[in-house]
Amino acid sequence: MKILGIDPGTRIVGFGLIEQVGNSRFAAVEYGNIKIDKNLRFSDKLKYIYNNVSELIKRTQPDITAVEEVFVSNNAKTTLRLGHARGVIILAAAQAGISVEEYAPREVKQAVVGFGNASKSQIQHMVIRILELTDTGLQEDTADSLAVALCCGLRGLRDVKIPEKKQ
């Protein structure tokens, strides 16, 4: 099973494709960021996000797409804009016929780190460890997208084995 995790944003959209490689293990297939020009009009940003996510889905052919829910901030305008970005991401997956699962940030942290108040650095550390990545300089958006994909994959799995730290 291939799971495409997406961390929505209006400046950067993180994405991470993982694949199940056994009963309780996952491997990273591809990951990165879609960077959006800050000078674009908001409607053009949404179009850019939609087109790039549509192309990513077409190219990677995931079985499921996992999208992080909006973190509600004190800035209503920012929260609404992020909701619009999520909307076009979900639309891109739906139009491609791909099932979409949504996860709250706290749920993602709980699944990957073990507690819902985990820091960004703790998420990065666990994503690198679980997926056995050699790329230890993951950007936050990329690590978050891989964490969302892992949350989706780990739900329902029992006896998940986290690899021992290599020395």
PDB file of C-alpha atoms in Angstrom:
ATOM      1  CA  MET A   1       0.000   0.000   0.000  1.00  0.00           C
ATOM      2  CA  LYS A   2       1.287   3.484  -0.925  1.00  0.00           C
ATOM      3  CA  ILE A   3       0.239   6.448   1.215  1.00  0.00           C
ATOM      4  CA  LEU A   4       0.767  10.049   0.190  1.00  0.00           C
ATOM      5  CA  GLY A   5       0.965  12.338   3.208  1.00  0.00           C
ATOM      6  CA  ILE A   6       0.435  16.047   2.696  1.00  0.00           C
ATOM      7  CA  ASP A   7       1.150  18.938   5.047  1.00  0.00           C
ATOM      8  CA  PRO A   8      -0.883  21.813   3.555  1.00  0.00           C
ATOM      9  CA  GLY A   9       0.346  25.365   3.379  1.00  0.00           C
ATOM     10  CA  THR A  10       0.002  28.516   1.308  1.00  0.00           C
ATOM     11  CA  ARG A  11       3.771  29.064   1.030  1.00  0.00           C
ATOM     12  CA  ILE A  12       5.042  25.480   1.214  1.00  0.00           C
ATOM     13  CA  VAL A  13       3.168  22.205   0.804  1.00  0.00           C
ATOM     14  CA  GLY A  14       5.091  19.270   2.208  1.00  0.00           C
ATOM     15  CA  PHE A  15       4.562  15.831   0.684  1.00  0.00           C
ATOM     16  CA  GLY A  16       5.784  12.366   1.527  1.00  0.00           C
ATOM     17  CA  LEU A  17       5.008   9.072  -0.149  1.00  0.00           C
ATOM     18  CA  ILE A  18       5.541   5.941   1.926  1.00  0.00           C
ATOM     19  CA  GLU A  19       4.968   2.303   1.106  1.00  0.00           C
ATOM     20  CA  GLN A  20       4.228  -0.597   3.397  1.00  0.00           C
ATOM     21  CA  VAL A  21       7.099  -3.100   3.204  1.00  0.00           C
ATOM     22  CA  GLY A  22       5.948  -5.794   5.577  1.00  0.00           C
ATOM     23  CA  ASN A  23       3.351  -6.210   8.250  1.00  0.00           C
ATOM     24  CA  SER A  24       4.546  -3.329  10.375  1.00  0.00           C
ATOM     25  CA  ARG A  25       7.205  -1.456   8.418  1.00  0.00           C
ATOM     26  CA  PHE A  26       7.129   1.433   6.016  1.00  0.00           C
ATOM     27  CA  ALA A  27       9.682   2.892   3.637  1.00  0.00           C
ATOM     28  CA  ALA A  28       9.885   6.384   2.212  1.00  0.00           C
ATOM     29  CA  VAL A  29       9.503   6.337  -1.558  1.00  0.00           C
ATOM     30  CA  GLU A  30       9.627  10.051  -2.318  1.00  0.00           C
ATOM     31  CA  TYR A  31       9.337  13.252  -0.325  1.00  0.00           C
ATOM     32  CA  GLY A  32       9.843  16.967  -0.671  1.00  0.00           C
ATOM     33  CA  ASN A  33       8.131  20.325  -0.855  1.00  0.00           C
ATOM     34  CA  ILE A  34       6.049  22.267  -3.309  1.00  0.00           C
ATOM     35  CA  LYS A  35       7.147  25.891  -2.953  1.00  0.00           C
ATOM     36  CA  ILE A  36       4.612  28.575  -3.821  1.00  0.00           C
ATOM     37  CA  ASP A  37       5.689  31.999  -5.052  1.00  0.00           C
ATOM     38  CA  LYS A  38       4.757  34.485  -2.321  1.00  0.00           C
ATOM     39  CA  ASN A  39       4.027  37.145  -4.946  1.00  0.00           C
ATOM     40  CA  LEU A  40       1.182  35.199  -6.565  1.00  0.00           C
ATOM     41  CA  ARG A  41      -2.390  36.312  -5.965  1.00  0.00           C
ATOM     42  CA  PHE A  42      -4.128  34.005  -3.518  1.00  0.00           C
ATOM     43  CA  SER A  43      -6.360  32.485  -6.199  1.00  0.00           C
ATOM     44  CA  ASP A  44      -3.275  31.732  -8.299  1.00  0.00           C
ATOM     45  CA  LYS A  45      -1.595  30.104  -5.278  1.00  0.00           C
ATOM     46  CA  LEU A  46      -4.576  27.790  -4.913  1.00  0.00           C
ATOM     47  CA  LYS A  47      -4.447  26.943  -8.615  1.00  0.00           C
ATOM     48  CA  TYR A  48      -0.702  26.263  -8.348  1.00  0.00           C
ATOM     49  CA  ILE A  49      -1.227  23.980  -5.338  1.00  0.00           C
ATOM     50  CA  TYR A  50      -4.061  22.121  -7.068  1.00  0.00           C
ATOM     51  CA  ASN A  51      -2.084  21.610 -10.299  1.00  0.00           C
ATOM     52  CA  ASN A  52       1.070  20.447  -8.524  1.00  0.00           C
ATOM     53  CA  VAL A  53      -0.732  18.076  -6.154  1.00  0.00           C
ATOM     54  CA  SER A  54      -2.749  16.684  -9.092  1.00  0.00           C
ATOM     55  CA  GLU A  55       0.490  16.036 -10.986  1.00  0.00           C
ATOM     56  CA  LEU A  56       2.104  14.483  -7.892  1.00  0.00           C
ATOM     57  CA  ILE A  57      -0.852  12.120  -7.463  1.00  0.00           C
ATOM     58  CA  LYS A  58      -0.847  11.219 -11.150  1.00  0.00           C
ATOM     59  CA  ARG A  59       2.902  10.500 -11.086  1.00  0.00           C
ATOM     60  CA  THR A  60       3.101   8.582  -7.777  1.00  0.00           C
ATOM     61  CA  GLN A  61      -0.237   6.710  -7.925  1.00  0.00           C
ATOM     62  CA  PRO A  62      -0.905   6.455  -4.163  1.00  0.00           C
ATOM     63  CA  ASP A  63      -3.579   4.150  -2.801  1.00  0.00           C
ATOM     64  CA  ILE A  64      -4.623   6.725  -0.225  1.00  0.00           C
ATOM     65  CA  THR A  65      -3.911  10.357   0.584  1.00  0.00           C
ATOM     66  CA  ALA A  66      -3.530  11.517   4.184  1.00  0.00           C
ATOM     67  CA  VAL A  67      -3.925  15.245   4.857  1.00  0.00           C
ATOM     68  CA  GLU A  68      -3.239  17.086   8.074  1.00  0.00           C
ATOM     69  CA  GLU A  69      -6.173  19.069   9.437  1.00  0.00           C
ATOM     70  CA  VAL A  70      -5.907  22.801  10.019  1.00  0.00           C
ATOM     71  CA  PHE A  71      -4.266  23.952  13.218  1.00  0.00           C
ATOM     72  CA  VAL A  72      -6.525  26.776  14.384  1.00  0.00           C
ATOM     73  CA  SER A  73      -4.419  29.825  15.179  1.00  0.00           C
ATOM     74  CA  ASN A  74      -5.336  33.195  16.633  1.00  0.00           C
ATOM     75  CA  ASN A  75      -5.182  34.652  13.139  1.00  0.00           C
ATOM     76  CA  ALA A  76      -8.527  33.830  11.501  1.00  0.00           C
ATOM     77  CA  LYS A  77      -7.366  34.937   8.043  1.00  0.00           C
ATOM     78  CA  THR A  78      -4.394  32.558   8.135  1.00  0.00           C
ATOM     79  CA  THR A  79      -6.581  29.685   9.327  1.00  0.00           C
ATOM     80  CA  LEU A  80      -9.119  30.307   6.557  1.00  0.00           C
ATOM     81  CA  ARG A  81      -6.434  30.504   3.868  1.00  0.00           C
ATOM     82  CA  LEU A  82      -4.937  27.256   5.092  1.00  0.00           C
ATOM     83  CA  GLY A  83      -8.409  25.719   4.903  1.00  0.00           C
ATOM     84  CA  HIS A  84      -8.657  26.800   1.267  1.00  0.00           C
ATOM     85  CA  ALA A  85      -5.304  25.161   0.522  1.00  0.00           C
ATOM     86  CA  ARG A  86      -6.504  21.938   2.169  1.00  0.00           C
ATOM     87  CA  GLY A  87      -9.664  22.131   0.079  1.00  0.00           C
ATOM     88  CA  VAL A  88      -7.848  22.171  -3.249  1.00  0.00           C
ATOM     89  CA  ILE A  89      -5.537  19.364  -2.064  1.00  0.00           C
ATOM     90  CA  ILE A  90      -8.518  17.213  -1.081  1.00  0.00           C
ATOM     91  CA  LEU A  91     -10.238  18.077  -4.368  1.00  0.00           C
ATOM     92  CA  ALA A  92      -7.150  16.995  -6.350  1.00  0.00           C
ATOM     93  CA  ALA A  93      -7.161  13.615  -4.599  1.00  0.00           C
ATOM     94  CA  ALA A  94     -10.922  13.177  -4.917  1.00  0.00           C
ATOM     95  CA  GLN A  95     -10.868  13.978  -8.624  1.00  0.00           C
ATOM     96  CA  ALA A  96      -8.131  11.380  -9.088  1.00  0.00           C
ATOM     97  CA  GLY A  97     -10.342   8.816  -7.357  1.00  0.00           C
ATOM     98  CA  ILE A  98      -7.990   8.543  -4.368  1.00  0.00           C
ATOM     99  CA  SER A  99      -9.438   8.082  -0.881  1.00  0.00           C
ATOM    100  CA  VAL A 100      -8.597  10.899   1.553  1.00  0.00           C
ATOM    101  CA  GLU A 101      -8.038  10.515   5.292  1.00  0.00           C
ATOM    102  CA  GLU A 102      -7.688  13.553   7.542  1.00  0.00           C
ATOM    103  CA  TYR A 103      -5.766  13.697  10.810  1.00  0.00           C
ATOM    104  CA  ALA A 104      -5.501  16.331  13.505  1.00  0.00           C
ATOM    105  CA  PRO A 105      -1.949  17.485  14.310  1.00  0.00           C
ATOM    106  CA  ARG A 106      -2.280  16.074  17.835  1.00  0.00           C
ATOM    107  CA  GLU A 107      -3.317  12.674  16.450  1.00  0.00           C
ATOM    108  CA  VAL A 108      -0.312  12.626  14.100  1.00  0.00           C
ATOM    109  CA  LYS A 109       2.066  13.441  16.961  1.00  0.00           C
ATOM    110  CA  GLN A 110       0.470  10.749  19.128  1.00  0.00           C
ATOM    111  CA  ALA A 111       0.835   8.109  16.404  1.00  0.00           C
ATOM    112  CA  VAL A 112       4.423   8.912  15.460  1.00  0.00           C
ATOM    113  CA  VAL A 113       6.038  10.182  18.669  1.00  0.00           C
ATOM    114  CA  GLY A 114       3.772   8.727  21.346  1.00  0.00           C
ATOM    115  CA  PHE A 115       2.342  11.930  22.770  1.00  0.00           C
ATOM    116  CA  GLY A 116       0.234  14.719  21.338  1.00  0.00           C
ATOM    117  CA  ASN A 117       2.385  17.645  22.465  1.00  0.00           C
ATOM    118  CA  ALA A 118       5.530  16.561  20.627  1.00  0.00           C
ATOM    119  CA  SER A 119       7.795  19.243  19.206  1.00  0.00           C
ATOM    120  CA  LYS A 120       8.736  19.628  15.542  1.00  0.00           C
ATOM    121  CA  SER A 121      12.228  18.285  16.280  1.00  0.00           C
ATOM    122  CA  GLN A 122      10.774  15.211  17.998  1.00  0.00           C
ATOM    123  CA  ILE A 123       8.575  14.546  14.963  1.00  0.00           C
ATOM    124  CA  GLN A 124      11.563  14.896  12.636  1.00  0.00           C
ATOM    125  CA  HIS A 125      13.637  12.543  14.798  1.00  0.00           C
ATOM    126  CA  MET A 126      10.971   9.830  14.896  1.00  0.00           C
ATOM    127  CA  VAL A 127      10.167  10.084  11.172  1.00  0.00           C
ATOM    128  CA  ILE A 128      13.871   9.644  10.377  1.00  0.00           C
ATOM    129  CA  ARG A 129      14.096   6.715  12.794  1.00  0.00           C
ATOM    130  CA  ILE A 130      10.902   4.906  11.765  1.00  0.00           C
ATOM    131  CA  LEU A 131      11.594   5.258   8.040  1.00  0.00           C
ATOM    132  CA  GLU A 132      15.337   4.645   8.514  1.00  0.00           C
ATOM    133  CA  LEU A 133      16.236   7.744   6.512  1.00  0.00           C
ATOM    134  CA  THR A 134      19.787   8.867   5.971  1.00  0.00           C
ATOM    135  CA  ASP A 135      18.553  12.396   5.215  1.00  0.00           C
ATOM    136  CA  THR A 136      18.720  13.818   8.722  1.00  0.00           C
ATOM    137  CA  GLY A 137      18.127  17.397   7.540  1.00  0.00           C
ATOM    138  CA  LEU A 138      14.443  17.006   6.688  1.00  0.00           C
ATOM    139  CA  GLN A 139      12.585  20.295   6.429  1.00  0.00           C
ATOM    140  CA  GLU A 140       9.682  20.658   8.863  1.00  0.00           C
ATOM    141  CA  ASP A 141       6.988  20.534   6.173  1.00  0.00           C
ATOM    142  CA  THR A 142       8.488  17.397   4.660  1.00  0.00           C
ATOM    143  CA  ALA A 143       8.835  15.681   8.041  1.00  0.00           C
ATOM    144  CA  ASP A 144       5.243  16.644   8.890  1.00  0.00           C
ATOM    145  CA  SER A 145       3.952  15.175   5.615  1.00  0.00           C
ATOM    146  CA  LEU A 146       5.801  11.907   6.231  1.00  0.00           C
ATOM    147  CA  ALA A 147       4.410  11.887   9.780  1.00  0.00           C
ATOM    148  CA  VAL A 148       0.854  12.275   8.430  1.00  0.00           C
ATOM    149  CA  ALA A 149       1.450   9.370   6.037  1.00  0.00           C
ATOM    150  CA  LEU A 150       2.865   7.275   8.889  1.00  0.00           C
ATOM    151  CA  CYS A 151      -0.110   8.137  11.095  1.00  0.00           C
ATOM    152  CA  CYS A 152      -2.408   6.813   8.380  1.00  0.00           C
ATOM    153  CA  GLY A 153      -0.313   3.688   7.922  1.00  0.00           C
ATOM    154  CA  LEU A 154       0.196   2.984  11.600  1.00  0.00           C
ATOM    155  CA  ARG A 155      -3.479   3.275  12.521  1.00  0.00           C
ATOM    156  CA  GLY A 156      -4.762  -0.164  13.192  1.00  0.00           C
ATOM    157  CA  LEU A 157      -1.364  -1.834  13.033  1.00  0.00           C
ATOM    158  CA  ARG A 158      -0.189  -3.635  16.136  1.00  0.00           C
ATOM    159  CA  ASP A 159       3.304  -4.515  17.228  1.00  0.00           C
ATOM    160  CA  VAL A 160       4.911  -1.809  15.140  1.00  0.00           C
ATOM    161  CA  LYS A 161       8.655  -2.140  15.497  1.00  0.00           C
ATOM    162  CA  ILE A 162      10.693   1.040  15.591  1.00  0.00           C
ATOM    163  CA  PRO A 163      14.209   0.281  14.308  1.00  0.00           C
ATOM    164  CA  GLU A 164      17.025   0.485  16.825  1.00  0.00           C
ATOM    165  CA  LYS A 165      19.116   3.620  16.556  1.00  0.00           C
ATOM    166  CA  LYS A 166      22.237   2.883  14.486  1.00  0.00           C
ATOM    167  CA  GLN A 167      25.483   3.663  16.227  1.00  0.00           C
TER     168      GLN A 167
END
